[in-house]
Structures are given as structure tokens and as C-alpha cells.
CSV table of C-alpha atoms in Angstrom, one decimal:
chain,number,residue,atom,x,y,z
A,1,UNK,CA,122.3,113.6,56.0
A,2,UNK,CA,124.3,110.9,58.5
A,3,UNK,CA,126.2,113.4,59.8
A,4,UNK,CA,122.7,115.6,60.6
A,5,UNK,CA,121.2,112.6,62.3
A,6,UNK,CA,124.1,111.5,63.8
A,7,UNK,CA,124.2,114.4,65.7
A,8,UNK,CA,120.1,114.4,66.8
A,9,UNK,CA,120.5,110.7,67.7
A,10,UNK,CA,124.0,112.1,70.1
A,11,UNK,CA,122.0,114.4,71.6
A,12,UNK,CA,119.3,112.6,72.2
A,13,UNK,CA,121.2,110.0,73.7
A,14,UNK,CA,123.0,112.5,76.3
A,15,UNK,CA,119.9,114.0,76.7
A,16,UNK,CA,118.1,110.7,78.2
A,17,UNK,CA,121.7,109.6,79.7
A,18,UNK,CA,121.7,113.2,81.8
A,19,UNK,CA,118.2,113.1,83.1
A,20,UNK,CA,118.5,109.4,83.8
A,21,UNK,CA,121.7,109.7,86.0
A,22,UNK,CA,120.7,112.7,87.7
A,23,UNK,CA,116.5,112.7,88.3
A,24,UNK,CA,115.8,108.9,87.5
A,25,UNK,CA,115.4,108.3,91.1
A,26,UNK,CA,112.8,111.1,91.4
A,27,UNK,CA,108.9,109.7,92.0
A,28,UNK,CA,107.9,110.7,89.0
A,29,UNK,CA,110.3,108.2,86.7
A,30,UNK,CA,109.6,105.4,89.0
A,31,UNK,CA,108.4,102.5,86.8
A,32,UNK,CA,109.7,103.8,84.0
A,33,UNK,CA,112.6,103.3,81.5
A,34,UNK,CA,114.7,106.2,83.0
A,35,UNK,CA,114.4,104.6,86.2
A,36,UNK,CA,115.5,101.7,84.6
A,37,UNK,CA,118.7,103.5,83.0
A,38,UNK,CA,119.3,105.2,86.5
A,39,UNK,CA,119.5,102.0,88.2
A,40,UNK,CA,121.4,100.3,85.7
A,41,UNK,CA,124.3,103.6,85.2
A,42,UNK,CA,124.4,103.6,89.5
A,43,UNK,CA,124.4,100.3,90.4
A,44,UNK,CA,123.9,97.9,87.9
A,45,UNK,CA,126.9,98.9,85.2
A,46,UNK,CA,129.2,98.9,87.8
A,47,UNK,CA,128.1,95.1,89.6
A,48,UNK,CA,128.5,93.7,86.2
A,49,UNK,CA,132.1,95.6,85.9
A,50,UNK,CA,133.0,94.1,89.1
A,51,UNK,CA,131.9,90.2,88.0
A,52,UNK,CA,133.5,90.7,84.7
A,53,UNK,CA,137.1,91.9,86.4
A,54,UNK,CA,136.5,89.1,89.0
A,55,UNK,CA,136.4,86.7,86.4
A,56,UNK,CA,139.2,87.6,84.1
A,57,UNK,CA,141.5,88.4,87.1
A,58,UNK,CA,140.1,87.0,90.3
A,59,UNK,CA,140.1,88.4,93.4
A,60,UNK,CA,143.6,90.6,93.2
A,61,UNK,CA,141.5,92.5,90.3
A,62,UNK,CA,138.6,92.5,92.2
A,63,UNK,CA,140.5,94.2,95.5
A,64,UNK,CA,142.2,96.8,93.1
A,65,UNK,CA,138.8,98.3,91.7
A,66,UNK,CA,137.7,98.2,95.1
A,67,UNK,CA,140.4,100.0,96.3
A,68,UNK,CA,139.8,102.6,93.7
A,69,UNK,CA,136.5,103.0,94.4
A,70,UNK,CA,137.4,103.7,98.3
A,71,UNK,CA,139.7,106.4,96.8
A,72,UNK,CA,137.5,108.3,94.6
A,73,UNK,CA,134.4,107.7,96.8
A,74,UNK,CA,135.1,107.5,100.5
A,75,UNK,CA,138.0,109.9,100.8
A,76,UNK,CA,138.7,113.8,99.7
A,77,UNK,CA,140.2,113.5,96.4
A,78,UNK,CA,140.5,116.4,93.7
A,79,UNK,CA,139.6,114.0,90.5
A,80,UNK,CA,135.9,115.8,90.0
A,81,UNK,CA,137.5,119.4,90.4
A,82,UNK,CA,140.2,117.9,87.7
A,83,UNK,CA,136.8,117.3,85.6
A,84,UNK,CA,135.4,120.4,86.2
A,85,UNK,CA,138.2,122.4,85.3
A,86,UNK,CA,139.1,119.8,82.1
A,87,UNK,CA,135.1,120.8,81.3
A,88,UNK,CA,134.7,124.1,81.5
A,89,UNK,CA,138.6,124.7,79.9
A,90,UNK,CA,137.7,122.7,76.8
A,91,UNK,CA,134.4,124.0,76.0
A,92,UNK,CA,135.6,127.5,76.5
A,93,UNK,CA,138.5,126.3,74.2
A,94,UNK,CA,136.1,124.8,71.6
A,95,UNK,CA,133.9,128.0,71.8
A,96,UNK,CA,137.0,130.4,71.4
A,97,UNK,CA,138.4,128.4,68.1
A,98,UNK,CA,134.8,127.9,66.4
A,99,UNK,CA,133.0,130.9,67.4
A,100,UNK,CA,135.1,133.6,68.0
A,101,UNK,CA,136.3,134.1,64.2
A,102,UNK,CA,132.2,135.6,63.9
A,103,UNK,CA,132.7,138.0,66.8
A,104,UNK,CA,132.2,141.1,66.2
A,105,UNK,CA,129.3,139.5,64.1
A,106,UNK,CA,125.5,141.1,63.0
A,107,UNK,CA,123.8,140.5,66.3
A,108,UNK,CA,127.4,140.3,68.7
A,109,UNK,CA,129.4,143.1,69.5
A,110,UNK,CA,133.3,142.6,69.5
A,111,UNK,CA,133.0,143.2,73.5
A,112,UNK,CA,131.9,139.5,73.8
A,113,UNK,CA,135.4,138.2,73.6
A,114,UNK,CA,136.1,139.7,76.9
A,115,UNK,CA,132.6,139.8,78.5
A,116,UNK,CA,132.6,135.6,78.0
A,117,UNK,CA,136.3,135.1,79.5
A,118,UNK,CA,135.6,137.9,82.6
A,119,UNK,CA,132.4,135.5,82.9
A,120,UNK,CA,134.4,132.4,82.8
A,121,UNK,CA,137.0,133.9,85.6
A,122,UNK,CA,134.3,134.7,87.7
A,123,UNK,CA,133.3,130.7,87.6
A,124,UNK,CA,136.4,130.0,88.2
A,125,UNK,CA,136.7,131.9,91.6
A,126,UNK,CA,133.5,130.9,92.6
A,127,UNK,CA,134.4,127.6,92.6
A,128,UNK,CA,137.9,128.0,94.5
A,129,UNK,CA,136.0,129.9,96.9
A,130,UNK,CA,133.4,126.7,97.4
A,131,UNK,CA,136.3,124.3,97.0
A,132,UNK,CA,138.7,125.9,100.2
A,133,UNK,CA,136.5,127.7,102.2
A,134,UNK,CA,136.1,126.6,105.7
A,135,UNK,CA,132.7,125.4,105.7
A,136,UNK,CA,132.4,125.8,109.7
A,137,UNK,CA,134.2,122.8,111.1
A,138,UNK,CA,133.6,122.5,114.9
A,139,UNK,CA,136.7,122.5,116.8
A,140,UNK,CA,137.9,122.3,120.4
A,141,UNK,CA,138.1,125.7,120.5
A,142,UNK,CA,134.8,127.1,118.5
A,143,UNK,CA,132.4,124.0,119.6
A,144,UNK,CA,130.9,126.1,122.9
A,145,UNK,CA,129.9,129.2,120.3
A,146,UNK,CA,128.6,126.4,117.6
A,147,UNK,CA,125.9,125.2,120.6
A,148,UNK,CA,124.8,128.8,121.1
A,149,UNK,CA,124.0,129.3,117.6
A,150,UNK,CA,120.8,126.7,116.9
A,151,UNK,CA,119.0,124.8,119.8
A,152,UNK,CA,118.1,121.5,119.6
A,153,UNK,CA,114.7,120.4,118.6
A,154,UNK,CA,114.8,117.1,120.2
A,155,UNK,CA,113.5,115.8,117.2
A,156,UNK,CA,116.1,115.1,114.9
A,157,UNK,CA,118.9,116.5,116.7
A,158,UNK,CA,119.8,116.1,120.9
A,159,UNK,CA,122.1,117.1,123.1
A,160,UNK,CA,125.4,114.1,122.2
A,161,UNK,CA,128.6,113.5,121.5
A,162,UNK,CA,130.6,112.9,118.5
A,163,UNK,CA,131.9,109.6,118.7
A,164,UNK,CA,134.7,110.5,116.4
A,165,UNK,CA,135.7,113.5,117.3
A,166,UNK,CA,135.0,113.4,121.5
A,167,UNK,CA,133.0,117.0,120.7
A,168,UNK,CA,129.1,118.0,121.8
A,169,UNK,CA,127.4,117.9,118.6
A,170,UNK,CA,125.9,121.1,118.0
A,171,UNK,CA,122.3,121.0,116.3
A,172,UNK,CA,122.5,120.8,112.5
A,173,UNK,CA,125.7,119.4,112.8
A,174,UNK,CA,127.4,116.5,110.9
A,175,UNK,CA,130.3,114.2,111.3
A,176,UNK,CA,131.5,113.9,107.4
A,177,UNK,CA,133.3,110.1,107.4
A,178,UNK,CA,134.6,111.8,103.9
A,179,UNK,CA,136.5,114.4,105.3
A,180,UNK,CA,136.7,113.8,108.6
A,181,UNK,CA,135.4,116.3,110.5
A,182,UNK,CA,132.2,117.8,112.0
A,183,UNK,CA,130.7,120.3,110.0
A,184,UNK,CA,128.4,123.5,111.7
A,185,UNK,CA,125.0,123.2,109.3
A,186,UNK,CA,125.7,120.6,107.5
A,187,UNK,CA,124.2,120.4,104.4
A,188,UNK,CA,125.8,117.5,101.8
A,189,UNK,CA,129.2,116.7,100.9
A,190,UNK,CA,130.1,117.8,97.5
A,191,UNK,CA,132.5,115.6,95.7
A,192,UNK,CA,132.6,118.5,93.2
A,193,UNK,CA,133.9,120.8,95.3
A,194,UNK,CA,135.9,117.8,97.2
A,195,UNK,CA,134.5,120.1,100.3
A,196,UNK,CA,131.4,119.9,102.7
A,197,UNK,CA,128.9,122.8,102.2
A,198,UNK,CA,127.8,123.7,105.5
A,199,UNK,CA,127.3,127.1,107.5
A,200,UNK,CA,130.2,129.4,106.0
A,201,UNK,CA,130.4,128.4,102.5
A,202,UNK,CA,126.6,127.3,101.2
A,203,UNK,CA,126.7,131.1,100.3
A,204,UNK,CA,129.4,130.1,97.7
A,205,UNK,CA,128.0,127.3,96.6
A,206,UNK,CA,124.6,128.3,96.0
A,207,UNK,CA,126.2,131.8,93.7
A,208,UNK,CA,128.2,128.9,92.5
A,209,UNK,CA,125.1,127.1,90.3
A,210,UNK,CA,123.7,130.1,89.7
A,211,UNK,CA,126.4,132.2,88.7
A,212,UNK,CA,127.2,128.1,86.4
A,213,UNK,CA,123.3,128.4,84.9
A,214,UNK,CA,124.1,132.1,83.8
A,215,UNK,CA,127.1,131.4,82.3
A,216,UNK,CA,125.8,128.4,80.1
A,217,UNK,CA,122.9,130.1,79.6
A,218,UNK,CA,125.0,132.8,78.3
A,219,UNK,CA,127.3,130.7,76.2
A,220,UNK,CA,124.0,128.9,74.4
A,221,UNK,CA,121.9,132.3,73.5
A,222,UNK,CA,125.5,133.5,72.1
A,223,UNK,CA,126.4,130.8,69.8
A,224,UNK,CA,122.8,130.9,68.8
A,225,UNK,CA,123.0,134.8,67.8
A,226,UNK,CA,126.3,133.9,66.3
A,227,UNK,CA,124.8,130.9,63.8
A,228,UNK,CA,121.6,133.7,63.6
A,229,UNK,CA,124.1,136.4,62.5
A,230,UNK,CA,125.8,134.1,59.8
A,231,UNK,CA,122.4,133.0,58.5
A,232,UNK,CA,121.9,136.7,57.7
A,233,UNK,CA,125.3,137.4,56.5
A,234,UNK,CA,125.3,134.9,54.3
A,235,UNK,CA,121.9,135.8,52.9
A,236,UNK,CA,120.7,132.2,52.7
A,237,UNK,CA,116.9,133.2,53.8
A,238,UNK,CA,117.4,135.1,50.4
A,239,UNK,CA,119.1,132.4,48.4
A,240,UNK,CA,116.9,129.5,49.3
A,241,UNK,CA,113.7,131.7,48.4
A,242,UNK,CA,115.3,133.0,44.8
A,243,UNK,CA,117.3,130.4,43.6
A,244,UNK,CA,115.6,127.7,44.4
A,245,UNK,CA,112.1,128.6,44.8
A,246,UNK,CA,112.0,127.8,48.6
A,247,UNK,CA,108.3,129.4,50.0
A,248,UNK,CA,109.2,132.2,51.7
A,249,UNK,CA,107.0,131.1,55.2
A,250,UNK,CA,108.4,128.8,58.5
A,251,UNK,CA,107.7,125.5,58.1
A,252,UNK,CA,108.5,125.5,54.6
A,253,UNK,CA,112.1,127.5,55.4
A,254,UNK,CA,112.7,125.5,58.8
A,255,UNK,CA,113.9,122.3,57.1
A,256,UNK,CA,116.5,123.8,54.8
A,257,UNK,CA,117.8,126.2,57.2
A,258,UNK,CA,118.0,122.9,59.8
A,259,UNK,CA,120.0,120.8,57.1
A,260,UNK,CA,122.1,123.6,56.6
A,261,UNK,CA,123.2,124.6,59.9
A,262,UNK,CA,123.9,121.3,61.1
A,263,UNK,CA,126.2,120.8,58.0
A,264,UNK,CA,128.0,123.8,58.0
A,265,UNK,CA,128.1,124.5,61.7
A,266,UNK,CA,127.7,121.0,63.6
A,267,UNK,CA,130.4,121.9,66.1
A,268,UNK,CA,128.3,125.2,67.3
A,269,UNK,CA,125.0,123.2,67.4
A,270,UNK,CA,126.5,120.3,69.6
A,271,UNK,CA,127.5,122.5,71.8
A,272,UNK,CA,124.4,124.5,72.1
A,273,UNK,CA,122.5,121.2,73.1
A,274,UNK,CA,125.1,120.3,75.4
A,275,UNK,CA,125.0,124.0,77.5
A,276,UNK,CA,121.3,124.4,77.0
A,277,UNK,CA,120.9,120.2,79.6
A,278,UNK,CA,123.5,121.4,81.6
A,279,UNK,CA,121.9,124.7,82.1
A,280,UNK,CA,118.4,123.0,82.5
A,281,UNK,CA,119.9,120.9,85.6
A,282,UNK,CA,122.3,123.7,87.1
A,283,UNK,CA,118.5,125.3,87.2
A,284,UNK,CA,117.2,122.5,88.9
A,285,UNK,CA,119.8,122.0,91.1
A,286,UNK,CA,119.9,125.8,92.0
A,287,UNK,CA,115.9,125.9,92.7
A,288,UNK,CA,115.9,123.1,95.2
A,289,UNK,CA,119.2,124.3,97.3
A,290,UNK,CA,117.3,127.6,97.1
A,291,UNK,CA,114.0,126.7,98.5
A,292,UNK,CA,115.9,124.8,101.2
A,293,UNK,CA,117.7,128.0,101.9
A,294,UNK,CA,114.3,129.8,101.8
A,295,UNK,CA,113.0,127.4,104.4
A,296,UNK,CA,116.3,127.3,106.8
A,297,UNK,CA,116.5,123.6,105.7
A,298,UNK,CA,119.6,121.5,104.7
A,299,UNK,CA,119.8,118.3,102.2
A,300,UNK,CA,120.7,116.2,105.4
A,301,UNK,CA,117.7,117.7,107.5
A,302,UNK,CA,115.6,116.1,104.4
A,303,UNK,CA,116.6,112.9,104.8
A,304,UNK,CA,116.6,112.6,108.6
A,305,UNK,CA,113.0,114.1,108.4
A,306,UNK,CA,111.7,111.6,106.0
A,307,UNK,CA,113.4,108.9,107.9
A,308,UNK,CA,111.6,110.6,111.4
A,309,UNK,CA,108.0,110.6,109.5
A,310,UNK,CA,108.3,107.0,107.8
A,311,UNK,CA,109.0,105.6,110.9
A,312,UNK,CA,106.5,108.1,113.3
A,313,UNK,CA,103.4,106.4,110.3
A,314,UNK,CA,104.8,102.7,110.7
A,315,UNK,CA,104.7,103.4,115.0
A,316,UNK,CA,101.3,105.1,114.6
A,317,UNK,CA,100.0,101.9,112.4
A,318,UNK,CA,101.5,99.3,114.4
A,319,UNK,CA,99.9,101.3,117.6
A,320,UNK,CA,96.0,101.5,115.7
A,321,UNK,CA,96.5,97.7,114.3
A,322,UNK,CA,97.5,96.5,117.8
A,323,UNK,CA,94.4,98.2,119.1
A,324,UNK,CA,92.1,96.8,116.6
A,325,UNK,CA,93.3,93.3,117.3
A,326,UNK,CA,92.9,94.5,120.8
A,327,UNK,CA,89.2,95.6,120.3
A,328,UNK,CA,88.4,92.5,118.3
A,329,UNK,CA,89.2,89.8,120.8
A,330,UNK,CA,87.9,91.7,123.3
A,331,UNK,CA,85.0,91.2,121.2
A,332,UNK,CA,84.9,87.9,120.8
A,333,UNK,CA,85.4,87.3,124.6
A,334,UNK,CA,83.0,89.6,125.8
A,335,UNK,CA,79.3,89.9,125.6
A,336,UNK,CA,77.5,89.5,122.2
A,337,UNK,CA,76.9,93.2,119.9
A,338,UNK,CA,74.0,93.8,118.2
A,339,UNK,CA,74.6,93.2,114.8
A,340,UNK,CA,75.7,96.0,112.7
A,341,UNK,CA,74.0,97.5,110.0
A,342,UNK,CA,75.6,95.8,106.5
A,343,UNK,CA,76.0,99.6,105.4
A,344,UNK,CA,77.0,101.4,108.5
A,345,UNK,CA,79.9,99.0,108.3
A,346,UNK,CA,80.9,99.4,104.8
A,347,UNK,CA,81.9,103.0,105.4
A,348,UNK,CA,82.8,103.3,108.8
A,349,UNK,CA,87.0,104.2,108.5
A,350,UNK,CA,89.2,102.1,109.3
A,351,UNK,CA,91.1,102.1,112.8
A,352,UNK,CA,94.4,102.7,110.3
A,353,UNK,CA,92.8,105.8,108.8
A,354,UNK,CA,92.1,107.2,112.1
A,355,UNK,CA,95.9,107.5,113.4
A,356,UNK,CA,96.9,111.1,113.7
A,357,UNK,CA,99.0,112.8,110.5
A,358,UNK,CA,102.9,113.2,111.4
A,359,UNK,CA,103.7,116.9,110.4
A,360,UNK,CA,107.6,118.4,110.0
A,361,UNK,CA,108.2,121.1,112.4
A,362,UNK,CA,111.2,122.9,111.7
A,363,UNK,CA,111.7,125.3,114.7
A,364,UNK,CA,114.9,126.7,112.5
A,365,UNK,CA,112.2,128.5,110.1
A,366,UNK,CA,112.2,132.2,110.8
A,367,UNK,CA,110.8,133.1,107.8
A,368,UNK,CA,111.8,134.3,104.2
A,369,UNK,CA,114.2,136.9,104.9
A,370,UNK,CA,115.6,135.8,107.8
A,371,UNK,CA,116.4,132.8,106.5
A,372,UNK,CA,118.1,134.5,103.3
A,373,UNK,CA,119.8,137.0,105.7
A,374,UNK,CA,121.3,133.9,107.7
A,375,UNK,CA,122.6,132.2,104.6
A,376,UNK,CA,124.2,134.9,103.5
A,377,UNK,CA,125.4,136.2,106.9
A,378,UNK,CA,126.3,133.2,109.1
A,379,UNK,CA,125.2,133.3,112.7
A,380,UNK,CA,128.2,131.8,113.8
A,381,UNK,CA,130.2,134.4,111.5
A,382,UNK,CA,128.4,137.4,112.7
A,383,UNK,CA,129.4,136.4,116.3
A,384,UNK,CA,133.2,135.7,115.8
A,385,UNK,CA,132.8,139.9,114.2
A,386,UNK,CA,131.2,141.3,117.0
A,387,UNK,CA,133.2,139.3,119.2
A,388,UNK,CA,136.6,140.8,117.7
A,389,UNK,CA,135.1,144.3,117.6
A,390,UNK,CA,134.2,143.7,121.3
A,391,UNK,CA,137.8,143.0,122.0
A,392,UNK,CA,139.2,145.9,120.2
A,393,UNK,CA,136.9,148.1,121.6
């Protein structure tokens, strides 16, 4: 039985570890112990890290982590695509040596064994094609056919220059300080890919997680018909209900079959909990860069809109207090009011609640399909095509 709860305590543990790193700074966790985790696995782990290193080795310790961290944080570097690759290898390794012995099995056919590696290749492309794809950097010679493609909503984006790069800065553009470079569309910088996912590639990137959801999705329903097939190979529905008087009914079967699998096939089940999180988030990840897409909205057009609005309600607020304060002196200085009714004045609003709602207006919205349509087919793409068929014609 250690080894059974062993594995239930490990994946719980990666469970809570997971959705801690990843959503713990999501509103919904604020307050409570995954935001605590989150804070502690981002920021807090690595301070103490730093003291401890600091005090064993003083400052000459202290400047090599830092310099690390400038390496694998502030410049391109391929160690997450190393990860990836060591990931996705190994499990498919793991899978291969555990599971493929059962394959053909009673509920798999022996075409799995090339449907799951074809499947795996497939991932693999997607990901070079994320990785080295341009993903529109504005140039010298592109940057007057990048300020034809979106207007500028003097909102969050006007007419200025790149300070690095001594370029106009289209709207939607981005100067990455990670690679560099202004990037058309700029959505985030994936340190993944080691690439910026902008106007040409977010096409990629998006197939990328879904095509990655499929896949472990794929892997986890297989290894679960494989464990099913065995269970009804090795008749032990049958066995547990004549030989040892097991009632033939769910919740008395559920246990035994439980003990048994993760005894005999602990590897498969560890795995299964494993693809089924990363799944889980590839889907989460996958539905938010998709309604983005769906809206003609980028991850950096989020944040500078909820920057624009935070500080539009402070202006507004500042504005109605002044005027209040404003109103009241005036008050004071000025001829006597009758006095007001004790009730009229205990719900007449507030000169805060009256200050007009700041609304998002994203001019870039043209509506479901069009918005799908330029994801899929850049503007800036579809120009440089009929540009060269107007020159060969």
C-alpha cells in the first residue's frame, strides 16, 4: 500500500504545484494557499536562493546567479526548447517501453504504434515551425507596408518612433528587449519557442497547443484503454468476484481494481495523471489565445488596456473628488442651504459613483470570421503575395 499512496500523494503534489505556478495569480486564488505557493515558487524560492548563495559565497556568488538569470531570462536562449524536446522524448520513450508490449491489445489496434509516433512528428514540426518562423519583424525595408496594415487608435498606440531601432512604430507593434527587434502584432514572447509570436507565426503557435492538447489527450485515453484491455485479459473482474467473493457491483469492485492497477501498472497510471494536468492547461492556454484571436486582440493589447482603464478610473475619481471638495467649500463660503432631508441624503450617490464607465474599444474587431481569417492569413502576408503576383504579371 506505500507504494499506492505514494503515488496519490505525487500526484497530488504536481497537481497543486502546476495550477499554483501557472493560475495562482488568477483573481480567483487571490487570498488563498495557491496564491501563496505561486508567490513563493516565482518570487519568494528564488530571493531566499539568492540570500542563501550571498551568504555562503558573497557577492562573486551572488553576481554569477545573476548572471545566469540574465542569460536564461533576458536574452534568446534554446534551454526551454532543450526541455521540451527532453519532455516530450522521454515520455514518448516511457510510453513506447511500458505500453507498447499491450499493443495490439483488446480495445487497441496494432495501428497505434505508428498513429502515436506520426502524432508525435507532427508536434515536433509544429513546434520548429513556431520556434524559426519569422514572426513579422519590421525592417527598413517592410516598415512603410507594416503602417498600412492597422491604423492607429490613438488610444494605446500613436504615430512614434522606436527608440531602439530608429523605425515608425507601426500599430500593434512591439520592440521585444529579448530579441531585439520590433515585432508586427505583437502578441508575447515565448521563451518556449525562444521566438516572439506576432503577425506571421501566432497561426503556428496557436495549432501548436492545440495540436499539444490532442496529442496528450490522445496519449492519456490510450494508456487508459491499454490498462482497460489488460483488466479484461487478465479476467480479474472474474477472479475477484469467484475466488474471492468480491460483490459483483462498482463501489464494491472499484477499490480492488484501484489497488491492483496501481501495483501492477504504477508507471502507466503516473503517467496518465501527468498528460491528463498537462492537457487540462494546454486547454486553458489554447481557449484564452483563441478568444483573443476571436476578438483581433493580442496578450500585450491586454495589458496596455488594463493599464489605459486603471488609470482612465483613478483620472475620473481624482476629477469627481476634486469637484466635490470643490462643491463643499464653495459651500461653506457661500450662502446658507436649507437643510437637507436626513433621508434624501442617505441615498443620494455619491459624486464618485457618478464618474462615467471607461469602456475598451478595440477598433481592430471586425468580427468572428474576419478576425479568424486574418490570423490565419496575415494582412501583411496577403499583401507581399499580391504584391509579387503584381510584379510578375
Amino acid at each position: 500500500m506505500a507504494v499506492q499512496w505514494a503515488l496519490i500523494c505525487h500526484g497530488l503534489i504536481t497537481l497543486i504545484v502546476v495550477v499554483s505556478f501557472l493560475c495562482g495569480q488568477w483573481p480567483i486564488f487571490q487570498g488563498t494557499p495557491i496564491s501563496s505557493i505561486h508567490r513563493f515558487i516565482t518570487f519568494g524560492a528564488y530571493q531566499y536562493f539568492l540570500k542563501f548563495v550571498g551568504a555562503v559565497f558573497g557577492d562573486k556568488g551572488t553576481n554569477s546567479i545573476l548572471s545566469v538569470e540574465y542569460y536564461c531570462c533576458d536574452r534568446p536562449n534554446p534551454i526551454l526548447q532543450i526541455i521540451y524536446l527532453a519532455i516530450l522524448g522521454s515520455t514518448y520513450c516511457i510510453i513506447v517501453k511500458t505500453s507498447f508490449q499491450y499493443i495490439p491489445g483488446y480495445y487497441l489496434s496494432g495501428v497505434h504504434r505508428y498513429t502515436s509516433l506520426l502524432a508525435v512528428a507532427i508536434g515536433i514540426l509544429l513546434f520548429l515551425l513556431t520556434s524559426f518562423s519569422d514572426p513579422g519583424t519590421v525592417t527598413v525595408d517592410n516598415v512603410s507596408q507594416y503602417l498600412s496594415v492597422y491604423p492607429y487608435d490613438n488610444v494605446i498606440y500613436t504615430k512614434k518612433e522606436c527608440t531602439t531601432c530608429k523605425l515608425p512604430k507601426p500599430a500593434r507593434s512591439k520592440h521585444c528587449s529579448i530579441c531585439n527587434r520590433c515585432v508586427a502584432r505583437f502578441d508575447h514572447h515565448c521563451g518556449w519557442m525562444n521566438n516572439c509570436i506576432g503577425e506571421r507565426n501566432t497561426r503556428y503557435f496557436l495549432a501548436f497547443l492545440l495540436w499539444h492538447f490532442l496529442l496528450c489527450m490522445y496519449a492519456t485515453v490510450g494508456i487508459g484503454l491499454v490498462l482497460a484491455g489488460r483488466l479484461k485479459e487478465l479476467k480479474i473482474v472474474y477472479i475477484l468476484t469467484v475466488y474471492y467473493g468480491v460483490e459483483n457491483s462498482f463501489r464494491s469492485l472499484a477499490p480492488h481494481i484501484v489497488q491492483w492497477l496501481l501495483g501492477s501498472y504504477n508507471t502507466q497510471i503516473l503517467l496518465m495523471v501527468f498528460l491528463a494536468i498537462v492537457s487540462l492547461l494546454l486547454a486553458g492556454f489554447f481557449a484564452y489565445h483563441a478568444k483573443l484571436c476571436l476578438t483581433n486582440t493580442t496578450t500585450n493589447e491586454t495589458f496596455k488596456w488594463q493599464d489605459y482603464i486603471s488609470w482612465q478610473k483613478k483620472l475620473h475619481e481624482a476629477r469627481a473628488s476634486s469637484a466635490a471638495l470643490k462643491a463643499s467649500i464653495n459651500g461653506m463660503n457661500g450662502e446658507r442651504k436649507p437643510r437637507e432631508n436626513k433621508c434624501k441624503s442617505f441615498f443620494r450617490r455619491s459624486p464618485l459613483e457618478n464618474t462615467e464607465a471607461v469602456v475598451k474599444s478595440n477598433v481592430y474587431d471586425k468580427g468572428l470570421l474576419h478576425n479568424l481569417y486574418e490570423v490565419i492569413f496575415p494582412v501583411r502576408l496577403r499583401a507581399s503575395n499580391s504584391h509579387t503576383k503584381s510584379k510578375s504579371g
